[in-house]
Structure formats: C-alpha cells, structure tokens
C-alpha cells in the first residue's frame, strides 16, 4: 500500500516509528507536512497538492495532527476522505476529540465514569462552583491546554478562587474538576486500536508534581487493566469515533474516571513501557480496514 503519515516533524519518535513499522511490513510510506498541503476543491474532483505534486496515489493516511493546527489539519484529512482515502483517524473524530467540553459531554452520555466537572461562562458564582465539585483542592484546566500545560491544582478555596478569577480576567475558557486524592498522582493510559486495548501503562507524577504526563517528568510502567478499565477505554474510543486513541483514566474508589481521549497519542512512552510494537498494531488496523474500503470501492466502480 501507499500510505502517508501526516506529520510536521519527521524526527519525532512517533513519526519515525510509524514509518519504520510500515516499511517493515512492505508498504511505501511517505511523511507529508499537512500544513504545506494545498486543497483543490472542484465539483466531483477534490485534490490535495503538495510541493507541486498531486497526492492522488495514497491508499491510506495516518494523521498526526498537533492541537495548535487542528482546524487546517482536519481540513486536510477531510479532503483525503473526499478522495476515498482511508484514514486511521477520521476528521470529525479528530475535531471532536480536541474539544474538551464536547468530549466530556459525549462520554457522560455514554455512561462512563468522569471526575465531577463544571464549565461556566465567566460566572461570578466561584465559591458555588468550587463546592459543586467537592470543594478544594480542585483541578482547573484551560479548554485548549495539552500535555499538562494550562492545568492548575488549587489546594485551597482561596487559591482556587484566585486562579479562576485570573483566568476569567483574561477571558480564558476553563473547566473546574474535582481532585481525585486516591489516584495519588497516577493515571492510566490505555492505547486502543480498532476497538481493542493493545497496550496500557500507569504513569506516575514525579515528587511534588500532580501531573503525570511524561512530558512533565512523569514515569511509566506497564499495567494490566481490569475488566472495568478495559471496558471504559474501549467504550470511550468507540463513542468518540476513534480507530486509534489514547484513553487517559484515573483510578478511583468509584471505578475508572476518564480524563481525556487523545486522537494523536504518542508512541514512545507506551512502547517503552510495554515493549509492544504499537506502531505495527496500527498498520495491522490500516491493512484490514483500508483493504475492505478498497474492495468495496472496486465493487461500486465495477
């Protein structure tokens, strides 16, 4: 197959590993900078142009779209979809996953466990908001934050009120969530591919830090999910419409609580912790689904 990895940086571990895994399985793999793609739109003739070339020969794409360029990245993915190219992450699921509030609403409707969460439009009822999620300490998050950036732990009511008012003062949209004390600075990342958990790790925040992100100095080790955790991860990915997803969960006394469903989960941490060829699992998914799509297209066009 001809497969494109949509990535802005060919040196990133995840990009390199995907290219390596694809070529090892006999595919022709190209890394395409989606921000340099030009979208040509014409009646019944959508096309993606790149460095003077027409990208009309790909069987599948693997989007690795950064949060800061979601709008244009999703437009590029959508254009490939219009060209009948299989995508490991479809455009609507990508957009949905990047909207923290919408994601939580979808997961809530699916009956999945979540930390108590409040979203408001610059409300002055700050003290009531803090009490609604169980009182201080509370977690305050920017809706646009990634990799632990824009996430604050307010340890008492006074600090929480000050942080919320400060964010409101610069017109930043936030959510306020309960602090899950029993998690003890740890969370679980389950990597889901095609409706199956293919690897899971427990991430532990470094001492003095509450964010367990590996980018923030957290450590990771392989973990075996129980039935409840596995069900939550698979259901979350399915309800978000993601064929490839990293589902982040907090262990709690009332079961796993979903924090986030990531549509471009990194491979380095999960592969290092589990020693599993996650990149290869993604290509197995593509081979199966893109093959089905091609066969169906051939029948329609026959």
Coordinates of N, CA, C and O in Angstrom, one line a residue, residues 51-231:
X51 N 3.9 20.3 -2.7 CA 5.2 20.6 -3.4 C 5.1 20.3 -4.9 O 6.0 19.7 -5.5
X52 N 4.0 20.8 -5.4 CA 3.8 20.7 -6.9 C 3.3 19.4 -7.4 O 3.2 19.1 -8.6
X53 N 3.0 18.4 -6.4 CA 2.5 17.1 -6.8 C 1.1 16.9 -6.4 O 0.6 17.5 -5.4
X54 N 0.4 16.1 -7.2 CA -1.0 15.7 -6.8 C -0.9 14.4 -5.9 O -0.3 13.4 -6.4
X55 N -1.4 14.5 -4.8 CA -1.4 13.3 -3.9 C -2.6 12.4 -4.1 O -3.5 12.3 -3.2
X56 N -2.7 11.8 -5.3 CA -3.8 11.0 -5.7 C -3.5 9.5 -5.7 O -4.2 8.8 -6.3
X57 N -2.4 9.1 -5.0 CA -2.0 7.7 -5.1 C -2.0 7.0 -3.8 O -1.5 5.9 -3.7
X58 N -2.4 7.7 -2.7 CA -2.4 7.0 -1.4 C -3.6 6.1 -1.2 O -4.7 6.5 -1.5
X59 N -3.3 5.0 -0.5 CA -4.4 4.1 -0.1 C -4.9 4.5 1.3 O -6.1 4.2 1.6
X60 N -4.1 5.0 2.1 CA -4.4 5.4 3.5 C -3.5 6.5 4.0 O -2.4 6.7 3.5
X61 N -4.1 7.2 5.0 CA -3.3 8.2 5.7 C -3.3 7.9 7.2 O -4.3 7.3 7.7
X62 N -2.3 8.4 7.9 CA -2.2 8.3 9.4 C -2.0 9.7 9.9 O -0.9 10.3 9.8
X63 N -3.1 10.4 10.3 CA -3.0 11.8 10.8 C -2.3 11.9 12.1 O -2.6 11.2 13.1
X64 N -1.3 12.7 12.2 CA -0.6 13.1 13.4 C -0.7 14.6 13.6 O 0.3 15.3 13.3
X65 N -1.9 15.1 13.9 CA -2.2 16.5 13.8 C -2.0 17.1 15.2 O -2.6 16.7 16.2
X66 N -1.1 18.1 15.3 CA -0.9 18.9 16.5 C -2.2 19.7 16.9 O -2.9 20.1 16.1
X67 N -2.3 19.9 18.2 CA -3.5 20.6 18.7 C -3.6 22.0 18.2 O -4.7 22.5 17.9
X68 N -2.5 22.6 18.0 CA -2.5 24.0 17.6 C -2.9 24.2 16.1 O -3.2 25.4 15.7
X69 N -2.9 23.2 15.3 CA -3.2 23.3 13.9 C -4.4 22.4 13.6 O -4.5 21.9 12.5
X70 N -5.3 22.1 14.6 CA -6.4 21.2 14.4 C -7.3 21.6 13.2 O -7.7 20.8 12.4
X71 N -7.6 22.9 13.1 CA -8.5 23.3 12.1 C -8.0 23.0 10.7 O -8.7 22.3 9.9
X72 N -6.8 23.4 10.3 CA -6.3 23.1 9.0 C -6.0 21.6 8.8 O -6.3 21.0 7.7
X73 N -5.4 21.0 9.9 CA -5.1 19.6 9.8 C -6.3 18.7 9.5 O -6.3 17.8 8.7
X74 N -7.5 19.1 10.2 CA -8.7 18.3 10.0 C -9.2 18.6 8.6 O -9.8 17.7 7.9
X75 N -9.0 19.8 8.0 CA -9.5 20.1 6.7 C -8.7 19.2 5.6 O -9.3 18.7 4.7
X76 N -7.4 19.0 5.9 CA -6.6 18.1 5.0 C -7.1 16.7 5.1 O -7.3 16.0 4.1
X77 N -7.3 16.2 6.3 CA -7.9 14.9 6.5 C -9.2 14.7 5.7 O -9.4 13.7 5.0
X78 N -10.1 15.7 5.9 CA -11.4 15.7 5.2 C -11.3 15.6 3.7 O -12.0 14.9 3.0
X79 N -10.3 16.3 3.2 CA -10.0 16.3 1.7 C -9.6 14.9 1.3 O -10.1 14.4 0.2
X80 N -8.8 14.2 2.0 CA -8.4 12.9 1.7 C -9.6 11.9 1.8 O -9.8 11.0 0.9
X81 N -10.5 12.2 2.8 CA -11.7 11.4 2.9 C -12.6 11.6 1.6 O -13.2 10.6 1.1
X82 N -12.7 12.8 1.1 CA -13.5 13.1 -0.1 C -12.9 12.4 -1.3 O -13.6 12.0 -2.2
X83 N -11.6 12.1 -1.2 CA -10.9 11.4 -2.3 C -10.9 9.9 -2.1 O -10.3 9.1 -2.8
X84 N -11.8 9.4 -1.1 CA -11.9 8.0 -0.8 C -10.7 7.3 -0.3 O -10.5 6.1 -0.6
X85 N -9.9 8.1 0.4 CA -8.7 7.5 1.0 C -9.0 7.1 2.4 O -9.6 7.9 3.2
X86 N -8.6 5.9 2.9 CA -8.9 5.5 4.2 C -8.0 6.3 5.2 O -6.8 6.5 5.0
X87 N -8.6 6.7 6.3 CA -7.8 7.4 7.3 C -7.9 6.7 8.7 O -9.0 6.3 9.1
X88 N -6.8 6.6 9.4 CA -6.7 5.9 10.7 C -7.5 6.7 11.7 O -8.0 6.1 12.7
X89 N -7.6 8.0 11.5 CA -8.4 8.9 12.4 C -9.2 9.8 11.5 O -8.7 10.6 10.8
X90 N -10.5 9.7 11.6 CA -11.3 10.5 10.6 C -11.5 11.9 11.1 O -11.2 12.2 12.3
X91 N -11.8 12.8 10.2 CA -11.7 14.2 10.5 C -12.7 14.7 11.6 O -12.3 15.5 12.5
X92 N -13.9 14.1 11.6 CA -14.9 14.6 12.6 C -14.5 14.1 14.0 O -14.6 14.8 15.0
X93 N -13.9 12.9 14.1 CA -13.5 12.3 15.4 C -12.3 13.2 15.9 O -12.2 13.4 17.1
X94 N -11.4 13.6 15.0 CA -10.3 14.4 15.4 C -10.8 15.7 16.0 O -10.3 16.1 17.1
X95 N -11.7 16.4 15.3 CA -12.2 17.7 15.8 C -13.0 17.5 17.1 O -12.8 18.2 18.1
X96 N -13.7 16.4 17.2 CA -14.5 16.1 18.4 C -13.6 15.9 19.6 O -13.8 16.4 20.7
X97 N -12.5 15.2 19.4 CA -11.5 14.8 20.5 C -10.8 16.1 21.0 O -10.4 16.1 22.2
X98 N -10.6 17.1 20.2 CA -9.9 18.3 20.6 C -10.8 19.3 21.3 O -10.3 20.2 21.9
X99 N -12.1 19.0 21.4 CA -13.0 19.9 22.1 C -13.2 19.2 23.5 O -14.0 18.3 23.6
X100 N -12.5 19.7 24.5 CA -12.6 19.0 25.8 C -14.0 18.9 26.4 O -14.4 17.9 26.9
X101 N -14.7 20.0 26.2 CA -16.1 20.1 26.8 C -17.0 19.1 26.0 O -17.7 18.3 26.6
X102 N -17.0 19.2 24.7 CA -17.8 18.3 23.9 C -17.5 16.8 24.2 O -18.3 15.9 24.3
X103 N -16.2 16.5 24.3 CA -15.7 15.2 24.6 C -16.3 14.7 26.0 O -16.8 13.5 26.0
X104 N -16.3 15.5 27.0 CA -16.8 15.1 28.3 C -18.3 14.9 28.2 O -18.9 14.0 28.8
X105 N -19.0 15.7 27.4 CA -20.5 15.6 27.2 C -20.8 14.2 26.6 O -21.7 13.5 27.0
X106 N -20.0 13.9 25.5 CA -20.2 12.6 24.8 C -19.9 11.4 25.8 O -20.7 10.4 25.8
X107 N -18.9 11.5 26.5 CA -18.5 10.4 27.5 C -19.5 10.3 28.6 O -19.9 9.2 29.0
X108 N -20.0 11.4 29.1 CA -21.1 11.4 30.1 C -22.3 10.7 29.6 O -22.9 9.9 30.3
X109 N -22.7 11.1 28.4 CA -23.9 10.4 27.8 C -23.8 8.9 27.6 O -24.7 8.2 27.7
X110 N -22.5 8.5 27.4 CA -22.2 7.1 27.2 C -22.2 6.3 28.6 O -22.1 5.1 28.6
X111 N -22.4 7.1 29.7 CA -22.5 6.4 31.0 C -21.1 6.1 31.6 O -21.0 5.2 32.5
X112 N -20.1 6.7 31.1 CA -18.7 6.4 31.6 C -18.4 7.3 32.8 O -18.9 8.4 32.9
X113 N -17.5 6.8 33.7 CA -17.2 7.5 34.9 C -16.3 8.7 34.5 O -15.4 8.6 33.7
X114 N -16.6 9.8 35.1 CA -15.8 11.1 34.9 C -15.6 11.8 36.2 O -16.4 11.7 37.1
X115 N -14.5 12.5 36.4 CA -14.4 13.4 37.5 C -15.6 14.5 37.5 O -16.0 14.9 36.3
X116 N -16.1 14.9 38.6 CA -17.1 15.9 38.6 C -16.5 17.2 37.9 O -15.4 17.6 38.3
X117 N -17.3 17.7 37.0 CA -16.7 18.8 36.1 C -17.7 20.0 36.0 O -18.9 19.7 35.8
X118 N -17.2 21.2 36.1 CA -18.0 22.4 35.9 C -17.5 23.2 34.8 O -16.2 23.4 34.7
X119 N -18.3 23.6 33.9 CA -18.0 24.6 32.8 C -18.9 25.8 33.0 O -20.1 25.6 33.2
X120 N -18.4 27.0 32.8 CA -19.2 28.2 33.0 C -18.7 29.3 32.1 O -17.6 29.2 31.6
X121 N -19.6 30.3 31.9 CA -19.3 31.4 31.1 C -18.9 32.6 31.9 O -19.7 33.5 32.1
X122 N -17.7 32.6 32.5 CA -17.2 33.7 33.3 C -18.2 34.0 34.5 O -18.4 35.2 34.8
X123 N -18.7 33.0 35.1 CA -19.7 33.1 36.2 C -19.0 33.8 37.4 O -17.8 33.5 37.7
X124 N -19.7 34.6 38.2 CA -19.2 35.2 39.4 C -19.5 34.3 40.6 O -19.0 34.6 41.7
X125 N -20.2 33.2 40.4 CA -20.5 32.3 41.5 C -19.4 31.3 41.7 O -19.5 30.1 41.7
X126 N -18.2 31.8 41.9 CA -17.0 31.0 42.0 C -17.0 30.0 43.2 O -16.7 28.8 43.1
X127 N -17.4 30.5 44.3 CA -17.4 29.7 45.5 C -18.4 28.5 45.4 O -18.1 27.4 45.8
X128 N -19.6 28.8 44.7 CA -20.5 27.7 44.5 C -20.0 26.7 43.5 O -20.2 25.4 43.7
X129 N -19.2 27.1 42.6 CA -18.6 26.2 41.6 C -17.6 25.3 42.3 O -17.6 24.0 42.0
X130 N -16.8 25.8 43.1 CA -15.8 25.0 43.9 C -16.5 24.0 44.7 O -16.1 22.8 44.8
X131 N -17.5 24.4 45.4 CA -18.3 23.4 46.3 C -19.0 22.3 45.5 O -19.1 21.2 45.9
X132 N -19.4 22.7 44.3 CA -20.2 21.7 43.4 C -19.3 20.5 43.0 O -19.8 19.4 42.7
X133 N -18.0 20.7 42.9 CA -17.1 19.6 42.5 C -16.5 19.0 43.8 O -15.5 18.2 43.6
X134 N -17.0 19.3 44.9 CA -16.5 18.6 46.2 C -15.6 19.5 47.0 O -15.0 19.0 48.0
X135 N -15.4 20.8 46.6 CA -14.5 21.6 47.4 C -13.1 21.5 47.1 O -12.7 20.5 46.4
X136 N -12.2 22.4 47.6 CA -10.8 22.3 47.4 C -10.2 21.1 48.1 O -10.7 20.7 49.1
X137 N -9.1 20.6 47.5 CA -8.4 21.0 46.3 C -9.2 20.7 45.0 O -10.0 19.8 45.0
X138 N -9.0 21.5 44.0 CA -9.7 21.3 42.7 C -8.6 21.5 41.6 O -7.6 22.1 41.7
X139 N -9.0 20.9 40.4 CA -8.2 21.0 39.2 C -8.8 22.0 38.3 O -10.0 21.9 38.1
X140 N -8.1 23.0 37.8 CA -8.6 24.0 36.9 C -7.8 23.8 35.6 O -6.6 23.9 35.6
X141 N -8.6 23.7 34.5 CA -7.9 23.4 33.2 C -8.4 24.4 32.1 O -9.6 24.7 32.0
X142 N -7.4 24.8 31.3 CA -7.8 25.6 30.1 C -8.4 24.6 29.1 O -7.9 23.5 29.0
X143 N -9.4 25.0 28.4 CA -10.0 24.1 27.4 C -9.1 23.8 26.3 O -9.2 22.7 25.7
X144 N -8.1 24.7 26.0 CA -7.2 24.5 24.9 C -5.9 23.9 25.4 O -5.0 23.7 24.6
X145 N -5.7 23.5 26.6 CA -4.4 23.0 27.1 C -4.1 21.6 26.6 O -5.0 20.8 26.4
X146 N -2.8 21.3 26.5 CA -2.3 20.0 26.1 C -1.1 19.6 26.9 O -0.3 20.5 27.3
X147 N -0.8 18.3 27.0 CA 0.4 17.8 27.6 C 0.6 18.3 29.0 O 1.7 18.6 29.4
X148 N -0.5 18.6 29.7 CA -0.3 19.1 31.1 C -0.2 20.6 31.2 O -0.2 21.2 32.3
X149 N -0.1 21.3 30.1 CA 0.0 22.8 30.1 C -1.4 23.3 30.3 O -2.3 22.8 29.8
X150 N -1.5 24.4 31.0 CA -2.8 25.0 31.3 C -3.6 24.3 32.3 O -4.8 24.4 32.3
X151 N -2.9 23.5 33.2 CA -3.6 22.7 34.2 C -3.1 23.1 35.6 O -1.8 23.1 35.8
X152 N -3.9 23.5 36.5 CA -3.5 24.0 37.8 C -4.2 23.3 38.9 O -5.4 23.0 38.8
X153 N -3.4 22.9 39.9 CA -4.0 22.3 41.1 C -4.1 23.5 42.1 O -3.1 24.0 42.6
X154 N -5.4 23.8 42.5 CA -5.6 24.8 43.6 C -5.9 24.1 44.9 O -6.9 23.4 45.0
X155 N -5.0 24.2 45.8 CA -5.0 23.4 47.0 C -6.0 23.8 48.1 O -6.4 23.1 49.0
X156 N -6.5 25.1 48.0 CA -7.5 25.5 48.9 C -8.4 26.5 48.2 O -8.2 26.9 47.1
X157 N -9.5 26.8 48.9 CA -10.6 27.6 48.3 C -10.1 29.0 47.8 O -10.5 29.5 46.8
X158 N -9.3 29.6 48.7 CA -8.8 30.9 48.3 C -7.9 30.9 47.0 O -8.1 31.7 46.2
X159 N -7.1 29.9 46.9 CA -6.2 29.8 45.7 C -7.1 29.5 44.5 O -6.9 30.0 43.4
X160 N -8.1 28.6 44.7 CA -9.0 28.2 43.6 C -9.7 29.4 43.1 O -9.8 29.7 41.9
X161 N -10.2 30.2 44.0 CA -11.0 31.4 43.6 C -10.1 32.4 42.9 O -10.5 33.0 41.9
X162 N -8.8 32.6 43.3 CA -7.9 33.5 42.7 C -7.6 33.0 41.3 O -7.5 33.9 40.3
X163 N -7.3 31.7 41.1 CA -7.0 31.2 39.8 C -8.1 31.4 38.8 O -8.0 31.8 37.7
X164 N -9.3 31.0 39.3 CA -10.5 31.1 38.4 C -10.7 32.5 38.0 O -11.0 32.8 36.8
X165 N -10.6 33.4 38.9 CA -10.9 34.9 38.6 C -9.8 35.4 37.7 O -10.1 36.2 36.8
X166 N -8.5 34.9 37.9 CA -7.5 35.3 37.0 C -7.7 34.9 35.5 O -7.5 35.6 34.6
X167 N -8.1 33.6 35.4 CA -8.4 33.1 34.0 C -9.6 33.9 33.4 O -9.6 34.2 32.2
X168 N -10.6 34.1 34.2 CA -11.8 34.9 33.7 C -11.3 36.3 33.3 O -11.8 36.9 32.4
X169 N -10.3 36.9 34.0 CA -9.9 38.2 33.8 C -9.2 38.3 32.4 O -9.2 39.4 31.8
X170 N -8.7 37.3 31.9 CA -8.1 37.3 30.5 C -9.0 36.6 29.5 O -8.5 36.2 28.4
X171 N -10.2 36.3 29.9 CA -11.2 35.7 29.1 C -10.8 34.4 28.5 O -11.0 34.0 27.4
X172 N -10.2 33.6 29.4 CA -9.8 32.2 29.1 C -10.9 31.3 29.5 O -11.4 31.3 30.7
X173 N -11.3 30.4 28.6 CA -12.4 29.4 29.0 C -11.7 28.2 29.7 O -10.7 27.7 29.3
X174 N -12.4 27.9 30.8 CA -11.8 26.8 31.7 C -12.9 25.8 32.1 O -14.1 26.1 32.0
X175 N -12.4 24.7 32.6 CA -13.3 23.8 33.3 C -12.7 23.6 34.7 O -11.5 23.7 34.9
X176 N -13.5 23.3 35.7 CA -13.1 23.0 37.0 C -13.5 21.6 37.3 O -14.7 21.2 37.1
X177 N -12.5 20.8 37.8 CA -12.8 19.4 38.1 C -12.4 19.0 39.5 O -11.5 19.6 40.1
X178 N -13.1 18.0 40.0 CA -12.7 17.5 41.4 C -11.3 16.9 41.4 O -10.9 16.3 40.3
X179 N -10.6 17.0 42.5 CA -9.3 16.4 42.6 C -9.5 15.0 43.2 O -10.2 14.8 44.2
X180 N -9.0 14.0 42.5 CA -9.2 12.6 42.9 C -7.9 12.2 43.8 O -6.9 11.8 43.3
X181 N -8.1 12.3 45.1 CA -7.0 12.2 46.0 C -6.4 10.8 46.0 O -5.2 10.6 46.0
X182 N -7.3 9.7 45.9 CA -6.8 8.4 45.9 C -6.0 7.9 44.7 O -5.3 6.9 44.8
X183 N -6.0 8.8 43.7 CA -5.2 8.4 42.5 C -3.7 8.6 42.8 O -2.8 8.0 42.2
X184 N -3.4 9.4 43.8 CA -2.0 9.7 44.3 C -1.0 10.1 43.2 O 0.1 9.5 43.1
X185 N -1.5 11.0 42.3 CA -0.6 11.5 41.2 C -0.4 10.5 40.1 O 0.5 10.7 39.3
X186 N -1.2 9.4 40.0 CA -1.0 8.5 38.9 C -2.2 8.4 38.0 O -3.4 8.7 38.5
X187 N -2.0 8.1 36.8 CA -3.1 7.8 35.9 C -2.8 6.7 35.0 O -1.7 6.2 35.0
X188 N -3.7 6.2 34.2 CA -3.5 5.1 33.3 C -3.8 5.6 31.9 O -4.8 6.2 31.6
X189 N -2.8 5.2 31.0 CA -3.0 5.5 29.5 C -3.3 4.1 28.9 O -2.4 3.2 28.9
X190 N -4.5 4.0 28.3 CA -4.8 2.7 27.5 C -4.7 3.1 26.1 O -5.4 4.1 25.6
X191 N -4.0 2.3 25.3 CA -3.9 2.6 23.9 C -4.8 1.6 23.1 O -4.7 0.4 23.2
X192 N -5.8 2.2 22.4 CA -6.9 1.5 21.8 C -6.7 1.5 20.3 O -6.6 2.6 19.7
X193 N -6.7 0.4 19.6 CA -6.6 0.3 18.2 C -7.7 -0.6 17.7 O -7.8 -1.8 18.1
X194 N -8.6 -0.1 16.8 CA -9.7 -0.8 16.2 C -10.5 -1.6 17.3 O -10.8 -2.8 17.1
X195 N -10.9 -0.9 18.3 CA -11.7 -1.5 19.3 C -11.1 -2.5 20.3 O -11.8 -3.2 21.0
X196 N -9.8 -2.4 20.4 CA -9.1 -3.4 21.2 C -7.9 -2.6 22.0 O -7.2 -1.8 21.4
X197 N -7.8 -2.9 23.3 CA -6.7 -2.3 24.0 C -5.4 -3.1 23.7 O -5.3 -4.3 23.9
X198 N -4.5 -2.4 23.0 CA -3.3 -3.1 22.6 C -2.1 -2.9 23.5 O -1.0 -3.5 23.4
X199 N -2.3 -2.0 24.5 CA -1.2 -1.8 25.5 C -1.7 -0.8 26.5 O -2.6 0.1 26.2
X200 N -1.2 -0.9 27.7 CA -1.6 0.1 28.8 C -0.4 0.3 29.7 O 0.4 -0.6 29.9
X201 N -0.3 1.6 30.2 CA 0.7 1.9 31.1 C 0.2 2.8 32.2 O -0.8 3.5 32.1
X202 N 0.8 2.7 33.4 CA 0.5 3.5 34.5 C 1.5 4.6 34.6 O 2.8 4.3 34.6
X203 N 1.1 5.9 34.6 CA 2.0 7.0 34.6 C 2.0 7.6 36.0 O 0.9 7.9 36.5
X204 N 3.2 7.8 36.6 CA 3.2 8.4 38.0 C 3.9 9.7 37.9 O 5.0 9.9 37.3
X205 N 3.3 10.7 38.5 CA 3.9 12.0 38.6 C 5.1 12.0 39.4 O 5.2 11.3 40.4
X206 N 6.1 12.9 39.1 CA 7.3 13.0 39.9 C 6.9 13.6 41.3 O 5.9 14.3 41.4
X207 N 7.8 13.5 42.2 CA 7.5 14.0 43.6 C 7.3 15.5 43.5 O 8.0 16.3 42.8
X208 N 6.2 16.0 44.2 CA 5.9 17.4 44.2 C 5.1 17.9 43.0 O 4.8 19.1 42.9
X209 N 4.7 17.0 42.1 CA 4.0 17.3 40.9 C 2.7 16.5 40.9 O 2.7 15.3 41.3
X210 N 1.6 17.0 40.4 CA 0.4 16.3 40.4 C 0.0 15.8 39.0 O -0.8 15.0 38.7
X211 N 0.7 16.4 37.9 CA 0.5 16.0 36.6 C 1.4 14.8 36.2 O 2.6 14.9 36.3
X212 N 0.8 13.7 35.7 CA 1.6 12.5 35.4 C 2.2 12.5 34.0 O 2.8 11.5 33.6
X213 N 1.9 13.5 33.2 CA 2.4 13.5 31.8 C 3.9 13.2 31.8 O 4.7 13.8 32.5
X214 N 4.3 12.4 30.8 CA 5.7 12.1 30.7 C 6.5 13.3 30.3 O 7.7 13.4 30.6
X215 N 5.9 14.2 29.5 CA 6.5 15.5 29.2 C 6.8 16.3 30.4 O 7.6 17.3 30.3
X216 N 6.1 16.1 31.5 CA 6.3 16.9 32.7 C 7.2 16.1 33.7 O 7.3 16.5 34.9
X217 N 7.9 15.1 33.2 CA 8.8 14.4 34.1 C 8.2 13.1 34.8 O 8.9 12.5 35.7
X218 N 7.0 12.7 34.4 CA 6.4 11.5 35.0 C 7.1 10.3 34.5 O 7.9 10.3 33.5
X219 N 6.9 9.2 35.2 CA 7.5 7.9 34.8 C 6.4 6.9 34.5 O 5.2 7.2 34.8
X220 N 6.7 5.9 33.7 CA 5.7 5.0 33.2 C 6.1 3.5 33.4 O 7.3 3.2 33.4
X221 N 5.1 2.7 33.7 CA 5.4 1.2 33.8 C 4.2 0.5 33.2 O 3.0 1.0 33.2
X222 N 4.4 -0.7 32.7 CA 3.3 -1.5 32.1 C 2.3 -1.8 33.2 O 2.7 -2.1 34.4
X223 N 1.0 -1.9 32.8 CA 0.0 -2.3 33.8 C -1.0 -3.1 33.1 O -1.3 -3.0 31.9
X224 N -1.6 -4.1 33.8 CA -2.7 -4.9 33.3 C -4.0 -4.3 33.7 O -4.3 -4.2 34.9
X225 N -4.9 -4.0 32.7 CA -6.1 -3.4 33.1 C -7.1 -4.5 33.6 O -7.1 -5.6 33.1
X226 N -8.0 -4.0 34.5 CA -9.0 -4.9 35.0 C -10.2 -4.8 34.0 O -10.2 -4.0 33.0
X227 N -11.2 -5.6 34.1 CA -12.3 -5.6 33.2 C -13.0 -4.3 33.0 O -13.4 -3.8 31.9
X228 N -13.2 -3.6 34.2 CA -13.9 -2.3 34.2 C -13.1 -1.3 33.4 O -13.6 -0.5 32.6
X229 N -11.8 -1.3 33.6 CA -10.9 -0.3 33.0 C -10.8 -0.5 31.5 O -10.9 0.4 30.7
X230 N -10.8 -1.8 31.1 CA -10.7 -2.2 29.7 C -12.0 -1.8 29.0 O -12.0 -1.2 27.9
X231 N -13.1 -2.0 29.6 CA -14.4 -1.7 29.0 C -14.5 -0.1 28.9 O -15.0 0.3 27.9

